[in-house]
Coordinates of C-alpha atoms in Angstrom, one line a residue:
Chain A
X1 CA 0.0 0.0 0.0
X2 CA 1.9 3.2 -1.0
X3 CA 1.3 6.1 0.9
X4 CA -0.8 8.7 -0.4
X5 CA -0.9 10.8 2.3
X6 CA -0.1 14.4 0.6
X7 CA 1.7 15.7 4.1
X8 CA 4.0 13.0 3.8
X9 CA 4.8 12.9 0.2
X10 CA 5.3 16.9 0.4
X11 CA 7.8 16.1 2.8
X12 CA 9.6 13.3 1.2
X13 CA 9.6 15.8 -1.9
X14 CA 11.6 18.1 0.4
X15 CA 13.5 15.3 1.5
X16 CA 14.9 14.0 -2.0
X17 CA 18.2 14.9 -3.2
X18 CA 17.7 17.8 -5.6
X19 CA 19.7 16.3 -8.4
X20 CA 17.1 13.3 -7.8
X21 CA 14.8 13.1 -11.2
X22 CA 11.9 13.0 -9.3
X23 CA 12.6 15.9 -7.3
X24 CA 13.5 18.0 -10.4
X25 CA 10.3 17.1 -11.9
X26 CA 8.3 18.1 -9.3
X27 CA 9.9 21.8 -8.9
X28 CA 9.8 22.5 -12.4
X29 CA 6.1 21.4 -12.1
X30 CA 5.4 23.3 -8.8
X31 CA 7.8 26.6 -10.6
X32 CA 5.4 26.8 -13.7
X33 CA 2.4 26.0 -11.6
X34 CA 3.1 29.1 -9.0
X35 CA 4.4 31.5 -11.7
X36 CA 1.1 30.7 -14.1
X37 CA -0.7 31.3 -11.0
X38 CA 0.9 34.7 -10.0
X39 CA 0.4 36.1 -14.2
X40 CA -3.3 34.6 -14.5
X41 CA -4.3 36.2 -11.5
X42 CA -2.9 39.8 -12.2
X43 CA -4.2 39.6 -15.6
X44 CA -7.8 39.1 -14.5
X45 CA -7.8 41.3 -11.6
X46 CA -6.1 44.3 -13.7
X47 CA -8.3 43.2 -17.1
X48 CA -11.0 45.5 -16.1
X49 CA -9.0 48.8 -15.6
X50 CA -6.3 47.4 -18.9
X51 CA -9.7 47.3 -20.9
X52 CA -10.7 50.7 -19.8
X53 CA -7.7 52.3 -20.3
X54 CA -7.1 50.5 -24.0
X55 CA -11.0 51.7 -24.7
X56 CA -10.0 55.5 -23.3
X57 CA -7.1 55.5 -25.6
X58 CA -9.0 54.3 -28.7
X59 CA -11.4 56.9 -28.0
X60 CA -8.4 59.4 -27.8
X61 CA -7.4 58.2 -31.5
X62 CA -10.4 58.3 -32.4
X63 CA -11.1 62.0 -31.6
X64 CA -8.0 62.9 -33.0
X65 CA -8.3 61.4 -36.1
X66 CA -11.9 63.5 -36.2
X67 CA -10.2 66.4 -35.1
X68 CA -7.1 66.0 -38.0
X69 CA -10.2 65.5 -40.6
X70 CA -10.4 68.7 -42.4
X71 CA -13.4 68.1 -44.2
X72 CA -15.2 67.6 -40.4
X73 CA -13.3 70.1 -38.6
X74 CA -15.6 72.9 -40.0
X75 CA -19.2 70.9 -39.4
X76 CA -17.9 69.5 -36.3
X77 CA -17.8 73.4 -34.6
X78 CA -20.6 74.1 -36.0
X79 CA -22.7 70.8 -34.8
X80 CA -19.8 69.5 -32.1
X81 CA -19.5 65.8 -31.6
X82 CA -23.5 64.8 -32.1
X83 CA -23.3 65.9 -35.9
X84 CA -21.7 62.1 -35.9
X85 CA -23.8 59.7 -36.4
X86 CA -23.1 56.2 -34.7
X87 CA -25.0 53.3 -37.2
X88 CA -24.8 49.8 -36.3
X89 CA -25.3 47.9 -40.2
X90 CA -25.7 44.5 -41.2
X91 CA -22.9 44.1 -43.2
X92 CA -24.2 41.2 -45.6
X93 CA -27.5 43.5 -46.4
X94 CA -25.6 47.1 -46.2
X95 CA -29.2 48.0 -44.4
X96 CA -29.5 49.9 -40.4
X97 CA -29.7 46.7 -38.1
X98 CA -32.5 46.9 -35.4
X99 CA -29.7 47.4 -32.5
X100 CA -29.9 50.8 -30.4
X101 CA -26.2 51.8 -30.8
X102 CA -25.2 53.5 -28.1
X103 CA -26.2 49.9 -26.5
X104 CA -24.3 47.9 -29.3
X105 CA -21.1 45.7 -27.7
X106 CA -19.7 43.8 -30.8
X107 CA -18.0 41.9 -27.7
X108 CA -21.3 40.6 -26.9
X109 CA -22.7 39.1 -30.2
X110 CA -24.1 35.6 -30.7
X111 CA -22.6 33.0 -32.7
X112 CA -25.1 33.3 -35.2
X113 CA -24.4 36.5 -35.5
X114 CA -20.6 35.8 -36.5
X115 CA -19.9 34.5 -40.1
X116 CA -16.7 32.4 -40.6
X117 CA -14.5 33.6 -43.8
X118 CA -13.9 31.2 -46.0
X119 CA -10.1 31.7 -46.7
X120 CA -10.2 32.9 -49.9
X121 CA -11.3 35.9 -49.2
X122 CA -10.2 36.4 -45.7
X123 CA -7.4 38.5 -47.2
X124 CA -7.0 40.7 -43.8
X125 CA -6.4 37.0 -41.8
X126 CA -8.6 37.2 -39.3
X127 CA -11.1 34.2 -39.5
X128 CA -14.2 35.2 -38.2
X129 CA -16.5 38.5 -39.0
X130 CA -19.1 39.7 -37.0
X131 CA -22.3 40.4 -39.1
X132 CA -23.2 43.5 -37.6
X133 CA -21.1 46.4 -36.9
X134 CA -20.8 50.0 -35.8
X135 CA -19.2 52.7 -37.9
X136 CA -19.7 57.1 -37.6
X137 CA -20.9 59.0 -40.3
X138 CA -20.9 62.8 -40.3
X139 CA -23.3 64.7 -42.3
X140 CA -23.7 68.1 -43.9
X141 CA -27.3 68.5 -44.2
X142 CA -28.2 65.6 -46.0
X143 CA -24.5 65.1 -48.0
X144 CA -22.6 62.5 -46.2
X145 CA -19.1 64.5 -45.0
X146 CA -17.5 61.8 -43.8
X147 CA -17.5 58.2 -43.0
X148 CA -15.4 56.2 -40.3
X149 CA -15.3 52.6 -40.5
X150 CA -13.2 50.7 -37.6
X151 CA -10.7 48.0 -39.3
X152 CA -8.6 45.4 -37.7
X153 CA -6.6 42.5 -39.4
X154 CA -3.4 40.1 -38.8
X155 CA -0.2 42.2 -39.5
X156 CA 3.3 40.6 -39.0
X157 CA 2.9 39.4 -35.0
X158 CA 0.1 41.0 -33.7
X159 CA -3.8 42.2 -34.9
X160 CA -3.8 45.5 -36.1
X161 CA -6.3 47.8 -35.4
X162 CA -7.7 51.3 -36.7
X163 CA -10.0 53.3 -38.1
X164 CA -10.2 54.2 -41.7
X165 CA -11.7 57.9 -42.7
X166 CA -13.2 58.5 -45.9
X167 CA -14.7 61.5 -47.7
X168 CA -17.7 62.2 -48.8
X169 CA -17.4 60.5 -52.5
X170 CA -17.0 57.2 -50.4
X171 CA -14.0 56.8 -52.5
X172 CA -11.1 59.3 -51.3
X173 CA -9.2 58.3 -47.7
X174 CA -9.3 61.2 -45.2
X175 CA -7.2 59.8 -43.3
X176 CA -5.9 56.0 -41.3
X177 CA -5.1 56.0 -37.8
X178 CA -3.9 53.0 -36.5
X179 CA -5.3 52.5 -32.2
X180 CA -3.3 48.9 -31.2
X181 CA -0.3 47.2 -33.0
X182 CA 2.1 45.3 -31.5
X183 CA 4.4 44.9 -34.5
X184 CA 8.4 45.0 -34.3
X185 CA 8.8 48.2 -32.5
X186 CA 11.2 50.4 -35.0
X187 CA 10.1 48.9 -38.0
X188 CA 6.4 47.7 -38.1
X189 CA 5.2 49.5 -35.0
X190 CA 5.9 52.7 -37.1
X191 CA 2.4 52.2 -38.8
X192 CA 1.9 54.1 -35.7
X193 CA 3.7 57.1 -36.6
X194 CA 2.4 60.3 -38.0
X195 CA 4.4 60.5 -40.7
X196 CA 3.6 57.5 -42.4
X197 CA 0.2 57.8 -41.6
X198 CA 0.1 61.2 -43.1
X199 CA 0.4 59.4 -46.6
X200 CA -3.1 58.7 -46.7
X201 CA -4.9 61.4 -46.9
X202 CA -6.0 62.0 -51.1
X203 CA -5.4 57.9 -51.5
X204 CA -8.1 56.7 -53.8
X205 CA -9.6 53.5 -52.8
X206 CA -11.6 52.0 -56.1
X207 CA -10.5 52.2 -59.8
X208 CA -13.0 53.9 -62.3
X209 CA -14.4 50.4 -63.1
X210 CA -15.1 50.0 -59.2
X211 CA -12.0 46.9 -58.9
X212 CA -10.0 47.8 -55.3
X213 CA -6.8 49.3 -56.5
X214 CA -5.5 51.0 -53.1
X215 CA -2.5 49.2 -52.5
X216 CA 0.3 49.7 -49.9
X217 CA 4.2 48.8 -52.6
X218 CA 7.5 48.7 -52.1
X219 CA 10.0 51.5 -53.9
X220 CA 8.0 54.3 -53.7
X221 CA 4.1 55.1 -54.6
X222 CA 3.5 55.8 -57.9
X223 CA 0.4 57.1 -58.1
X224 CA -3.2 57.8 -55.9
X225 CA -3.9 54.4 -55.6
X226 CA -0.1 53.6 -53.6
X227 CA 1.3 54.4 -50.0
X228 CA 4.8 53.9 -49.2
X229 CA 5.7 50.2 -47.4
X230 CA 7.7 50.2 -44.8
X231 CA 11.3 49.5 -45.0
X232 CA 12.2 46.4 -43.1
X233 CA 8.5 45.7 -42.6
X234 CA 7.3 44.3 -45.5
X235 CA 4.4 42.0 -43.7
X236 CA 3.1 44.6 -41.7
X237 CA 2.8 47.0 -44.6
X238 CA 1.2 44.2 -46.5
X239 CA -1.0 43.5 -43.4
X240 CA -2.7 47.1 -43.5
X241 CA -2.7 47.2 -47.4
X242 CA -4.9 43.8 -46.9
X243 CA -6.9 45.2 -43.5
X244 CA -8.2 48.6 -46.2
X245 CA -8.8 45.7 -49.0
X246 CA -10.7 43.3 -46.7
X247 CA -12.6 46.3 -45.0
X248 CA -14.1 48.0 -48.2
X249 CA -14.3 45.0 -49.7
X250 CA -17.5 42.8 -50.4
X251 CA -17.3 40.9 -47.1
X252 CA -16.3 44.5 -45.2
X253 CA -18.2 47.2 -45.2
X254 CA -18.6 47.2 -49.1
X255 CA -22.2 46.7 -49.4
X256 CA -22.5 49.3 -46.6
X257 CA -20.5 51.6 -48.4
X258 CA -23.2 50.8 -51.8
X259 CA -26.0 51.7 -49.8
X260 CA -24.5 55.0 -48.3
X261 CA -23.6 55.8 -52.1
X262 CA -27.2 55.2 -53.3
X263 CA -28.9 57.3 -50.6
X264 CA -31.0 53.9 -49.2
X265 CA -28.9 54.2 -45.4
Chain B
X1 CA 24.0 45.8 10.6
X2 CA 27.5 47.7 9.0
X3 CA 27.2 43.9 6.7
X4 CA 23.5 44.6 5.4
X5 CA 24.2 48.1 4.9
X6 CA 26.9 47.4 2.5
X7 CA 24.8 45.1 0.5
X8 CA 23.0 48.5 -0.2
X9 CA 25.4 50.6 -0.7
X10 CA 28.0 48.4 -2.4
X11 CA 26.7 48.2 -5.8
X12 CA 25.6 51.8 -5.8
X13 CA 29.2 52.9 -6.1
X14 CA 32.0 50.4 -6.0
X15 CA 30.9 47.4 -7.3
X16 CA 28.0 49.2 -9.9
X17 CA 26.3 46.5 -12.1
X18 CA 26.1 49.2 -15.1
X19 CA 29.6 51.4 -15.2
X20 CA 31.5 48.2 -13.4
X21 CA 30.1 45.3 -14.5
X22 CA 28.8 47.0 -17.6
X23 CA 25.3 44.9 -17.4
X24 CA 22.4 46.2 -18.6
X25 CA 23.0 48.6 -20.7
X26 CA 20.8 48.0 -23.9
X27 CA 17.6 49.4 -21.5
X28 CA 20.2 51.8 -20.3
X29 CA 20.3 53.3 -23.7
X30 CA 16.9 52.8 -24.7
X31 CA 14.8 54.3 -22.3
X32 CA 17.2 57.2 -20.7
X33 CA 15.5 59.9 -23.2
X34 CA 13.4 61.1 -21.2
X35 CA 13.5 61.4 -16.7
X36 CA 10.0 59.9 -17.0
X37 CA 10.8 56.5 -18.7
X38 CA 14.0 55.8 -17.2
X39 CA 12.6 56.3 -13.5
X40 CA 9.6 54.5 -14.4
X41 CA 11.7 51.8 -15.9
X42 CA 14.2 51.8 -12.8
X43 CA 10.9 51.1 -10.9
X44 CA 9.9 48.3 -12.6
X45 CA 13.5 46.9 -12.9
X46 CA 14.6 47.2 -9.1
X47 CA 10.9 46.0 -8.0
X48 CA 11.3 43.1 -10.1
X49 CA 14.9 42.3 -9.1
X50 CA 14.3 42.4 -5.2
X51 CA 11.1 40.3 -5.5
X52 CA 12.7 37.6 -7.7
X53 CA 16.1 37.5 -5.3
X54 CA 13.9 37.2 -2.3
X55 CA 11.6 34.1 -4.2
X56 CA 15.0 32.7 -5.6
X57 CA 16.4 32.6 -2.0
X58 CA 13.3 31.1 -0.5
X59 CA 13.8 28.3 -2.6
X60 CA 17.2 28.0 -3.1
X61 CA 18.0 24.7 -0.8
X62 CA 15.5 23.1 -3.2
X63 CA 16.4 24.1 -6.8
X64 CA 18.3 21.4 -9.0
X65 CA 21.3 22.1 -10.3
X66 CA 21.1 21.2 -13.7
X67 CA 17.4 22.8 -14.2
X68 CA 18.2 26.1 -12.4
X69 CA 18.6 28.7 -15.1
X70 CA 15.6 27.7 -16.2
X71 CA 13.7 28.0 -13.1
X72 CA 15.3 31.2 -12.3
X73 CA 14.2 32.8 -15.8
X74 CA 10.4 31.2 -15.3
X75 CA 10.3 33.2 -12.0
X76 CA 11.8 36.0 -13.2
X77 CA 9.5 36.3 -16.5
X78 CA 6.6 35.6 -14.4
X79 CA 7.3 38.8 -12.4
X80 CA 8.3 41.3 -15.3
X81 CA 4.6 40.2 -16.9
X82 CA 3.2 40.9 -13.1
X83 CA 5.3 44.5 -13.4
X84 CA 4.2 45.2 -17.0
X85 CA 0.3 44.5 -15.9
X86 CA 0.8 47.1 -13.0
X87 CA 1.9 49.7 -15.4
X88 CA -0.2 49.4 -17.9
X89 CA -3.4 49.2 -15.3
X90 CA -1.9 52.4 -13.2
X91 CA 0.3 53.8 -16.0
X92 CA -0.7 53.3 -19.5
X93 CA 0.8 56.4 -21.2
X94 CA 3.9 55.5 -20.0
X95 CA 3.6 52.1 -20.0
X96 CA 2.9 53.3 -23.9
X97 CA 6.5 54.8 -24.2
X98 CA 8.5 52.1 -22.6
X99 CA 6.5 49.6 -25.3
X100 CA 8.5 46.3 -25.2
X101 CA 11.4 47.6 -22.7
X102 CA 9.5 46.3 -20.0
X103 CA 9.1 43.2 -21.0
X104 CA 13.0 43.1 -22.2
X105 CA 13.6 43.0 -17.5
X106 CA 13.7 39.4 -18.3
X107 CA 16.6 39.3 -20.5
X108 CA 18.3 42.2 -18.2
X109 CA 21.6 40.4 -17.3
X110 CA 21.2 42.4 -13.9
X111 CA 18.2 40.3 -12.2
X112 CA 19.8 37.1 -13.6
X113 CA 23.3 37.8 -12.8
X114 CA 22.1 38.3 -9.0
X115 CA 19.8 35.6 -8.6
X116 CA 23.0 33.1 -10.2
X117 CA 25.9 35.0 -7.9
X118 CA 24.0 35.7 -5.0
X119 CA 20.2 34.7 -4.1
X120 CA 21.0 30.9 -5.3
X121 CA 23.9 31.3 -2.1
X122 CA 22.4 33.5 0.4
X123 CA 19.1 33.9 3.3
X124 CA 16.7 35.6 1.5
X125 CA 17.2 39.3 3.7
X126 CA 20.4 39.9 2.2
X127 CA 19.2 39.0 -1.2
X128 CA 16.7 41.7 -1.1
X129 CA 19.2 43.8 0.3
X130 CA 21.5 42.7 -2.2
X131 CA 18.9 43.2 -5.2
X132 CA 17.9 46.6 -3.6
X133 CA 21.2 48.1 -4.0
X134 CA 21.5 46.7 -7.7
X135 CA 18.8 48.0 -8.8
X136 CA 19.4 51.4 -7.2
X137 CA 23.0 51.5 -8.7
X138 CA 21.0 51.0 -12.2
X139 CA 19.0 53.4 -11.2
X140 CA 21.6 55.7 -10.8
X141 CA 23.2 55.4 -13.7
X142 CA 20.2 55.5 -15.8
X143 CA 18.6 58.8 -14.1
X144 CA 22.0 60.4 -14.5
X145 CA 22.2 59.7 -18.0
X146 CA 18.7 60.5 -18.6
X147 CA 19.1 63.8 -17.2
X148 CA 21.6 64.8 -19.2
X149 CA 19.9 63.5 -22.6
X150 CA 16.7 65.3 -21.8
X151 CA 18.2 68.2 -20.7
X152 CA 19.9 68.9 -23.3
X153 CA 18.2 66.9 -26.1
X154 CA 14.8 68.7 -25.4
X155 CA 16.0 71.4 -23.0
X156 CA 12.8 69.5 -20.7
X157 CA 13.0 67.9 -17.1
X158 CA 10.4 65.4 -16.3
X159 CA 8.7 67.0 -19.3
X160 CA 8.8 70.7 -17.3
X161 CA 10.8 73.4 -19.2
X162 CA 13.9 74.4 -18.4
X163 CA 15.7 75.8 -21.1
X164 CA 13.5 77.3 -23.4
X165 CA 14.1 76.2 -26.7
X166 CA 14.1 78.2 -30.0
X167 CA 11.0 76.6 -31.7
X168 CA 9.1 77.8 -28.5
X169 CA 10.3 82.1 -28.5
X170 CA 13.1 81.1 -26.3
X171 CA 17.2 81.0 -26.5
X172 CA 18.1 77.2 -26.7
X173 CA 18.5 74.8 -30.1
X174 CA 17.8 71.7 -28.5
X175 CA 20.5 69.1 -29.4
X176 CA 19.3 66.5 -30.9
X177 CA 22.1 63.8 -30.9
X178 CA 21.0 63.3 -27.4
X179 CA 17.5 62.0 -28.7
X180 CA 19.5 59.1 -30.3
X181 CA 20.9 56.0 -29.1
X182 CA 24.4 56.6 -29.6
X183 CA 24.4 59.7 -27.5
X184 CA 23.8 57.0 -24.3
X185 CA 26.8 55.4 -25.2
X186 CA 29.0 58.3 -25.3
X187 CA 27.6 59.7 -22.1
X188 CA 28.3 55.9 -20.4
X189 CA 30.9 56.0 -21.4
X190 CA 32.3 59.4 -20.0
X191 CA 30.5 58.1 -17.2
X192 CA 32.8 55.0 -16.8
X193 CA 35.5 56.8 -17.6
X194 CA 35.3 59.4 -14.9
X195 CA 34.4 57.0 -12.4
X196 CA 37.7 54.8 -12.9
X197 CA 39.4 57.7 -13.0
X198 CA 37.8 58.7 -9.8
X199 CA 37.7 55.3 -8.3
X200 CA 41.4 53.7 -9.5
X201 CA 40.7 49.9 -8.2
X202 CA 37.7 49.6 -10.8
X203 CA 40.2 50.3 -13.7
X204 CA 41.3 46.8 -15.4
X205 CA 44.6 46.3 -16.5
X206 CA 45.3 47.4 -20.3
X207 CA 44.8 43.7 -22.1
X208 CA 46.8 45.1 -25.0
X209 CA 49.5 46.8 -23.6
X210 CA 51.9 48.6 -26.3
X211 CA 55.6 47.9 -25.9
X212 CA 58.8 49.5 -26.7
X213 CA 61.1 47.4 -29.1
X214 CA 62.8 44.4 -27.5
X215 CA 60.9 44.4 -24.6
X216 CA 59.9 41.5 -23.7
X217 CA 56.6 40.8 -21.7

């Protein structure tokens, strides 16, 4: 009958020789177990106040981007922050979903309401798309001003978030801010970075036929439909090129986009 | 007491794991451009470093041999993610500036090299004492080379103006080197430099000596 009693074994543990391989298994057991222990439980007491503070920052971007939109600065003194208005779609019909948005959480969607991507066209990598989501739109009288469609997709190590501006014509950026990235700081993470990010203003999205031209090359742009890559960073670059495709795209906010063209949203 | 006091005050000075031992100087160089980074970063560094010495000494009768470096780094890791948490939760803009420097504590030859020399050999007082001073030495070094490169890269302390610069009405053209990385090294450097000068016992002998003709070593 081998003892099971946990006192004793603890002790015997103790006891053992520490070159012993029983002994060394056990610490590098009881090691990982302790540490696992000490990360798990600071990241679930601090996830509250980490998701705050990343939703405040996003926020912060957000309101900056609005505030660096010059076609929005005017109508936003004149209407302040209201003149935006927040529309939860159904992205398969491009028509207003029956969701009160300031109660919309896309956190807090069904499975139904999530569509997988076959991978074909899940150019932006990211598997799964949520079948409703929320975007801004800012209007002058009844023209549309601007629209602002958040975007995310898989860049080189991390998911890359933002939020894509366009003008009125549905067709020219106003401007790409990027809110989380946690690409190779230096190279990618410089998606961040004004500078680059100041390249997109004037970039057209579609060709005259309507194909999805914008495209982020190598060796320098060459004309409205190109953005400077990054040197050094030529998956990240390619990530956000394929987060704008994905997003304006058929399986994005594309028929959205149609229906804000035609008037019908 | 005079024993537990040194184990602060050693490694400030005379035995100095950044101009003596000349460890841990790629965070030395990264995150010294501003006062605000570096102190936050020598925080985080000599909190994690006295909390893994103390856990490492707890233990230490009981750590094999042949699987300690790893145990050592687990514990260690675990704590910088613990660290990087806090700041984030409590200090998320500059948690935002130090990005992935944080993180990097783990690979900081500092909290290894004392958990290997010392907390593996000693009660785990002394190694906290121990750790303490370390990380206070760091610390020294760090805020003394960040206060030169924010001084006179941005003419700014702790972000609050003290030379005014030209782009803002005032007198002084910031000087921009000291925004770069090399600038750290020069001013370590100079740092070393003038403290073996100061201090002659930390100067090593010359590996390379040049002789005259026909002398023979």
């Amino acid at each position: 009958m081998p003892d099971l009693n946990p006192i004793t074994a603890w002790r015997r543990m103790l006891a053992a020789p520490n070159d012993s391989r029983g002994k060394m298994l056990a610490m590098a057991f009881l090691v990982s177990a302790a540490s696992a222990l000490a990360v798990s439980s600071a990241a679930v007491l601090l996830g509250p106040r980490l998701d705050s503070n990343r939703a405040a920052e996003r926020q912060a971007r957000l309101e900056a981007l609005l505030a660096d939109l010059p076609a929005l600065a005017d109508l936003l003194a004149e209407t302040g922050a209201d003149g935006l208005d927040i529309v939860v779609a159904d992205l398969e019909t491009g028509t207003r979903a029956d969701v009160d948005p300031s109660a919309f959480d896309p956190e807090a969607l069904d499975e139904e309401q999530i569509s997988a991507l076959p991978p074909e066209e899940d150019i932006a990598g990211i598997g799964t798309r949520p079948d409703l989501a929320q975007f801004y739109v800012a209007r002058d009288g009844s023209d549309i001003a601007a629209v602002i469609l958040p975007v995310y997709g898989q860049g080189y190590q991390s998911v890359i978030r933002g939020y894509l501006a366009l003008e009125g014509d549905l067709n020219t950026v106003a401007g790409l801010t990027i809110t989380e990235q946690g690409e190779t700081p230096g190279l990618g993470a410089n998606i961040e970075s004004p500078s680059w990010q100041a390249q997109w203003p004037g970039t057209q999205l579609l060709g005259p036929d309507g194909e999805i031209r914008v495209a982020v090359v190598r060796g320098g742009a060459q004309n409205e439909y190109e953005v400077d890559a990054i040197t050094g960073a030529t998956r990240t670059s390619n990530g956000v090129q394929n987060m704008v495709r994905f997003w304006i795209g058929p399986e994005g906010f594309g028929p959205v986009l149609d229906a804000l063209g035609e008037g019908r949203l | 007491m005079t024993s537990s006091l040194s184990h602060i005050t050693g490694p400030i000075l005379r035995d100095n794991p950044v101009t003596v031992q000349i460890l841990g100087i790629c965070s030395a160089l990264a995150v010294t451009t501003s006062m605000t980074t570096a102190a936050t970063m020598c925080v985080a560094l000599t909190g994690v470093l006295v909390a893994a010495s103390g856990v490492i000494s707890l233990i230490r009768r009981h750590i094999p041999g042949q699987i300690r470096l790893i145990l050592q780094i687990t514990i260690i890791a675990a704590l910088v993610i613990v660290a990087d948490l806090l700041l984030q939760a409590y200090a998320f803009a500059i948690s935002e500036r130090l990005s992935i420097f944080v993180s990097l504590i783990v690979t900081n030859c500092i909290v290894l090299g004392r958990a290997e020399a010392f907390a593996m050999s000693h009660p785990p007082f002394p190694s906290m004492l121990d750790a303490l001073g370390n990380g206070l030495g760091y610390s020294a070094v760090l805020l003394i080379v960040a206060f030169a490169r924010e001084l006179f890269g941005q003419g700014t302390l702790f972000g609050a103006t003290v030379f005014q610069t030209v782009t803002d009405g005032g007198w002084y053209e910031p000087w921009s080197f000291m925004l770069l990385a090399p600038s750290a090294f020069v001013l370590l450097g100079l740092l070393v430099w003038a403290i073996r000068a100061w201090q002659t016992a930390q100067a090593e002998p010359d590996p390379t000596p040049v002789r005259a003709e026909g002398e023979t070593p």
